PDB file of C-alpha atoms and ligand atoms in Angstrom:
ATOM      1  CA  MET A  26      -7.278  14.476  -8.006  1.00  0.00           C
ATOM      2  CA  LEU A  27      -8.302  10.847  -8.512  1.00  0.00           C
ATOM      3  CA  LYS A  28     -11.312   9.376  -6.763  1.00  0.00           C
ATOM      4  CA  ILE A  29     -10.407   7.089  -3.873  1.00  0.00           C
ATOM      5  CA  ILE A  30     -12.330   3.846  -3.754  1.00  0.00           C
ATOM      6  CA  THR A  31     -13.569   2.852  -0.333  1.00  0.00           C
ATOM      7  CA  TYR A  32     -14.356  -0.403   1.407  1.00  0.00           C
ATOM      8  CA  PRO A  33     -16.217  -2.701   0.678  1.00  0.00           C
ATOM      9  CA  ASN A  34     -15.674  -2.090  -3.084  1.00  0.00           C
ATOM     10  CA  LYS A  35     -14.628  -5.398  -4.687  1.00  0.00           C
ATOM     11  CA  ILE A  36     -11.729  -3.769  -6.585  1.00  0.00           C
ATOM     12  CA  LEU A  37      -9.929  -3.599  -3.252  1.00  0.00           C
ATOM     13  CA  ARG A  38     -10.122  -7.396  -2.987  1.00  0.00           C
ATOM     14  CA  GLN A  39      -8.586  -8.241  -6.377  1.00  0.00           C
ATOM     15  CA  LYS A  40      -4.994  -9.264  -6.972  1.00  0.00           C
ATOM     16  CA  SER A  41      -3.201  -6.589  -9.011  1.00  0.00           C
ATOM     17  CA  LYS A  42      -1.256  -7.287 -12.200  1.00  0.00           C
ATOM     18  CA  ILE A  43       2.459  -6.754 -12.818  1.00  0.00           C
ATOM     19  CA  VAL A  44       3.165  -3.575 -14.837  1.00  0.00           C
ATOM     20  CA  GLU A  45       4.823  -4.709 -18.086  1.00  0.00           C
ATOM     21  CA  ASN A  46       5.059  -1.323 -19.798  1.00  0.00           C
ATOM     22  CA  ILE A  47       6.877   0.677 -17.114  1.00  0.00           C
ATOM     23  CA  ASN A  48       8.198   3.228 -19.593  1.00  0.00           C
ATOM     24  CA  ASP A  49       4.800   4.088 -21.051  1.00  0.00           C
ATOM     25  CA  LYS A  50       3.598   7.658 -20.687  1.00  0.00           C
ATOM     26  CA  GLU A  51       0.319   6.503 -19.120  1.00  0.00           C
ATOM     27  CA  ILE A  52       2.159   4.786 -16.294  1.00  0.00           C
ATOM     28  CA  LYS A  53       4.239   7.905 -15.584  1.00  0.00           C
ATOM     29  CA  LEU A  54       1.098  10.024 -15.645  1.00  0.00           C
ATOM     30  CA  LEU A  55      -0.668   7.579 -13.346  1.00  0.00           C
ATOM     31  CA  THR A  56       2.153   7.644 -10.770  1.00  0.00           C
ATOM     32  CA  ARG A  57       2.123  11.454 -10.802  1.00  0.00           C
ATOM     33  CA  GLU A  58      -1.660  11.543 -10.308  1.00  0.00           C
ATOM     34  CA  MET A  59      -1.417   8.995  -7.493  1.00  0.00           C
ATOM     35  CA  ILE A  60       1.196  11.114  -5.704  1.00  0.00           C
ATOM     36  CA  LYS A  61      -0.985  14.215  -6.048  1.00  0.00           C
ATOM     37  CA  THR A  62      -3.999  12.332  -4.730  1.00  0.00           C
ATOM     38  CA  MET A  63      -2.046  10.936  -1.771  1.00  0.00           C
ATOM     39  CA  LEU A  64      -0.706  14.362  -0.792  1.00  0.00           C
ATOM     40  CA  LYS A  65      -4.094  16.073  -1.130  1.00  0.00           C
ATOM     41  CA  SER A  66      -5.700  13.366   1.004  1.00  0.00           C
ATOM     42  CA  ASP A  67      -3.006  13.668   3.687  1.00  0.00           C
ATOM     43  CA  GLY A  68      -2.062  10.028   3.223  1.00  0.00           C
ATOM     44  CA  ILE A  69       1.395   8.553   3.721  1.00  0.00           C
ATOM     45  CA  GLY A  70       0.775   5.844   1.154  1.00  0.00           C
ATOM     46  CA  LEU A  71      -1.581   4.894  -1.654  1.00  0.00           C
ATOM     47  CA  ALA A  72      -1.887   1.790  -3.815  1.00  0.00           C
ATOM     48  CA  ALA A  73      -3.256   1.691  -7.381  1.00  0.00           C
ATOM     49  CA  PRO A  74      -6.298  -0.480  -6.526  1.00  0.00           C
ATOM     50  CA  GLN A  75      -7.447   2.360  -4.252  1.00  0.00           C
ATOM     51  CA  ILE A  76      -7.919   4.562  -7.304  1.00  0.00           C
ATOM     52  CA  GLY A  77      -9.539   1.758  -9.283  1.00  0.00           C
ATOM     53  CA  LYS A  78      -6.536   0.301 -11.139  1.00  0.00           C
ATOM     54  CA  ASN A  79      -5.494  -3.248 -10.391  1.00  0.00           C
ATOM     55  CA  LEU A  80      -1.833  -2.622 -11.209  1.00  0.00           C
ATOM     56  CA  ARG A  81       1.205  -3.214  -8.983  1.00  0.00           C
ATOM     57  CA  ILE A  82       1.990   0.443  -8.262  1.00  0.00           C
ATOM     58  CA  ILE A  83       2.259   2.125  -4.867  1.00  0.00           C
ATOM     59  CA  VAL A  84       3.222   5.629  -3.814  1.00  0.00           C
ATOM     60  CA  ILE A  85       4.720   6.516  -0.442  1.00  0.00           C
ATOM     61  CA  ASN A  86       5.365   9.852   1.212  1.00  0.00           C
ATOM     62  CA  THR A  87       8.847   9.615   2.724  1.00  0.00           C
ATOM     63  CA  GLU A  88      10.902  12.106   4.742  1.00  0.00           C
ATOM     64  CA  ASP A  89      12.695  12.919   1.496  1.00  0.00           C
ATOM     65  CA  GLY A  90       9.505  13.440  -0.461  1.00  0.00           C
ATOM     66  CA  PRO A  91       7.038  11.241  -2.327  1.00  0.00           C
ATOM     67  CA  ILE A  92       8.182   8.203  -4.310  1.00  0.00           C
ATOM     68  CA  ALA A  93       6.443   5.778  -6.663  1.00  0.00           C
ATOM     69  CA  LEU A  94       7.312   2.079  -6.647  1.00  0.00           C
ATOM     70  CA  ILE A  95       6.373  -0.115  -9.589  1.00  0.00           C
ATOM     71  CA  ASN A  96       6.190  -3.901  -9.137  1.00  0.00           C
ATOM     72  CA  PRO A  97       7.564  -3.693  -5.574  1.00  0.00           C
ATOM     73  CA  LYS A  98       8.542  -6.939  -3.890  1.00  0.00           C
ATOM     74  CA  ILE A  99       9.682  -7.712  -0.366  1.00  0.00           C
ATOM     75  CA  THR A 100      12.818  -9.844  -0.628  1.00  0.00           C
ATOM     76  CA  LYS A 101      13.797  -9.962   3.040  1.00  0.00           C
ATOM     77  CA  LYS A 102      11.939  -9.509   6.324  1.00  0.00           C
ATOM     78  CA  SER A 103      13.235  -9.043   9.855  1.00  0.00           C
ATOM     79  CA  LEU A 104      12.304 -11.724  12.346  1.00  0.00           C
ATOM     80  CA  PHE A 105      11.115  -9.017  14.697  1.00  0.00           C
ATOM     81  CA  LYS A 106       7.643  -7.653  14.325  1.00  0.00           C
ATOM     82  CA  GLU A 107       6.263  -4.491  15.807  1.00  0.00           C
ATOM     83  CA  LEU A 108       2.721  -3.502  16.722  1.00  0.00           C
ATOM     84  CA  GLY A 109       1.564  -0.124  15.413  1.00  0.00           C
ATOM     85  CA  GLU A 110      -1.599   1.776  14.621  1.00  0.00           C
ATOM     86  CA  GLU A 111      -2.721   1.992  11.000  1.00  0.00           C
ATOM     87  CA  GLY A 112      -5.414   3.715   9.043  1.00  0.00           C
ATOM     88  CA  CYS A 113      -6.305   3.613   5.362  1.00  0.00           C
ATOM     89  CA  LEU A 114      -7.742   6.137   2.905  1.00  0.00           C
ATOM     90  CA  SER A 115     -10.138   3.388   1.768  1.00  0.00           C
ATOM     91  CA  LEU A 116     -11.445   2.939   5.322  1.00  0.00           C
ATOM     92  CA  PRO A 117     -12.045   6.522   6.462  1.00  0.00           C
ATOM     93  CA  GLY A 118     -12.188   6.934  10.226  1.00  0.00           C
ATOM     94  CA  VAL A 119     -11.098   3.375  11.017  1.00  0.00           C
ATOM     95  CA  PHE A 120      -7.835   2.687  12.845  1.00  0.00           C
ATOM     96  CA  GLY A 121      -6.390  -0.503  14.241  1.00  0.00           C
ATOM     97  CA  LEU A 122      -3.298  -2.167  15.629  1.00  0.00           C
ATOM     98  CA  VAL A 123      -1.335  -4.323  13.176  1.00  0.00           C
ATOM     99  CA  LYS A 124       1.832  -6.357  13.647  1.00  0.00           C
ATOM    100  CA  ARG A 125       4.387  -5.750  10.867  1.00  0.00           C
ATOM    101  CA  HIS A 126       7.986  -6.716  10.210  1.00  0.00           C
ATOM    102  CA  LYS A 127      10.249  -4.118  11.775  1.00  0.00           C
ATOM    103  CA  LYS A 128      12.579  -3.978   8.796  1.00  0.00           C
ATOM    104  CA  ILE A 129      12.226  -5.147   5.210  1.00  0.00           C
ATOM    105  CA  ARG A 130      14.266  -5.234   2.012  1.00  0.00           C
ATOM    106  CA  VAL A 131      12.443  -4.123  -1.122  1.00  0.00           C
ATOM    107  CA  LYS A 132      13.229  -4.719  -4.765  1.00  0.00           C
ATOM    108  CA  THR A 133      11.326  -2.424  -7.098  1.00  0.00           C
ATOM    109  CA  CYS A 134      11.271  -0.445 -10.313  1.00  0.00           C
ATOM    110  CA  LEU A 135      11.074   3.338 -10.322  1.00  0.00           C
ATOM    111  CA  PRO A 136       9.022   5.357 -12.846  1.00  0.00           C
ATOM    112  CA  ASP A 137      12.235   6.075 -14.800  1.00  0.00           C
ATOM    113  CA  GLY A 138      12.624   2.343 -15.403  1.00  0.00           C
ATOM    114  CA  ARG A 139      15.539   1.782 -13.027  1.00  0.00           C
ATOM    115  CA  GLU A 140      15.441  -1.261 -10.770  1.00  0.00           C
ATOM    116  CA  ILE A 141      16.586  -0.656  -7.210  1.00  0.00           C
ATOM    117  CA  CYS A 142      16.881  -2.503  -3.922  1.00  0.00           C
ATOM    118  CA  PHE A 143      16.733  -0.819  -0.513  1.00  0.00           C
ATOM    119  CA  ASP A 144      16.199  -1.485   3.183  1.00  0.00           C
ATOM    120  CA  ALA A 145      13.252   0.146   4.900  1.00  0.00           C
ATOM    121  CA  PRO A 146      12.992   0.458   8.696  1.00  0.00           C
ATOM    122  CA  GLY A 147      10.200   1.444  11.075  1.00  0.00           C
ATOM    123  CA  LEU A 148       7.269   3.457   9.766  1.00  0.00           C
ATOM    124  CA  PHE A 149       8.616   3.343   6.208  1.00  0.00           C
ATOM    125  CA  ALA A 150       8.637  -0.481   6.396  1.00  0.00           C
ATOM    126  CA  ARG A 151       5.120  -0.484   7.843  1.00  0.00           C
ATOM    127  CA  VAL A 152       3.696   1.725   5.089  1.00  0.00           C
ATOM    128  CA  ILE A 153       5.286  -0.371   2.341  1.00  0.00           C
ATOM    129  CA  GLN A 154       3.918  -3.595   3.858  1.00  0.00           C
ATOM    130  CA  HIS A 155       0.454  -2.028   4.134  1.00  0.00           C
ATOM    131  CA  GLU A 156       0.545  -0.815   0.504  1.00  0.00           C
ATOM    132  CA  ILE A 157       1.906  -4.076  -0.937  1.00  0.00           C
ATOM    133  CA  ASP A 158      -0.908  -5.894   0.895  1.00  0.00           C
ATOM    134  CA  HIS A 159      -3.347  -3.733  -1.118  1.00  0.00           C
ATOM    135  CA  LEU A 160      -1.823  -5.167  -4.317  1.00  0.00           C
ATOM    136  CA  ASP A 161      -2.798  -8.626  -3.094  1.00  0.00           C
ATOM    137  CA  GLY A 162      -6.318  -7.633  -2.068  1.00  0.00           C
ATOM    138  CA  ILE A 163      -5.463  -7.527   1.630  1.00  0.00           C
ATOM    139  CA  LEU A 164      -6.649  -4.732   3.922  1.00  0.00           C
ATOM    140  CA  PHE A 165      -5.292  -3.871   7.377  1.00  0.00           C
ATOM    141  CA  ILE A 166      -8.620  -4.886   8.930  1.00  0.00           C
ATOM    142  CA  ASP A 167      -7.821  -8.481   7.905  1.00  0.00           C
ATOM    143  CA  LYS A 168      -4.709  -8.401  10.058  1.00  0.00           C
ATOM    144  CA  THR A 169      -5.656  -6.092  12.896  1.00  0.00           C
ATOM    145  CA  GLN A 170      -5.530  -7.318  16.460  1.00  0.00           C
ATOM    146  CA  LYS A 171      -7.753  -4.557  17.686  1.00  0.00           C
ATOM    147  CA  ILE A 172      -9.743  -1.725  16.135  1.00  0.00           C
ATOM    148  CA  THR A 173      -8.757   1.389  18.070  1.00  0.00           C
ATOM    149  CA  LYS A 174     -11.038   3.931  16.401  1.00  0.00           C
ATOM    150  CA  GLY A 175     -14.143   3.825  14.233  1.00  0.00           C
ATOM    151  CA  GLU A 176     -15.994   0.737  13.140  1.00  0.00           C
ATOM    152  CA  ILE A 177     -16.232  -1.494  10.111  1.00  0.00           C
ATOM    153  CA  LYS A 178     -19.728  -1.379   8.679  1.00  0.00           C
ATOM    154  CA  ILE A 179     -19.582  -4.553   6.637  1.00  0.00           C
ATOM    155  CA  TRP A 180     -17.141  -7.286   7.501  1.00  0.00           C
ATOM    156  CA  ASP A 181     -16.792  -8.868   4.048  1.00  0.00           C
ATOM    157  CA  LYS A 182     -14.079 -11.312   4.880  1.00  0.00           C
ATOM    158  CA  ILE A 183     -12.915 -12.750   8.139  1.00  0.00           C
ATOM    159  CA  LYS A 184      -9.599 -14.513   7.990  1.00  0.00           C
ATOM    160  CA  LYS A 185      -8.620 -16.855  10.741  1.00  0.00           C
TER     161      LYS A 185
HETATM  162 CO1   CO B  13      -4.505   1.409   2.778  1.00  0.00          CO
END
């Protein structure tokens, strides 16, 4: 299992780089390790910066099992937004309400090199938006309307 980096580590605030060498063995190994780490930590999503790599890779636990998305991009967003509670493995014990697009369209590569496009609704859309934010150095506490549980020890960045 990989070590999960927690807030306020600066790695979480960096913008992650596009993966150029999708077919490399190291990338495949990394996605497998990230999935293992997510499942062992009872997470529904994990982004590469959270394990110390500033690369555009996220893993999500879906109803059909875990998937890894490489260089994911949101290409379409619903007008409607929905408020929901979020937590993060990098902010243990902290939960808050965040407004997210209800439905999104995602274009991404898979670990086998294929490029796909799919629509994600509801919780699936929320998790993807949360994880892609990680790739841009954004945490849910930057967007939360209200912390519902726990507290943030150091508020390193307040966005208005
Ligand atoms: Co998170």
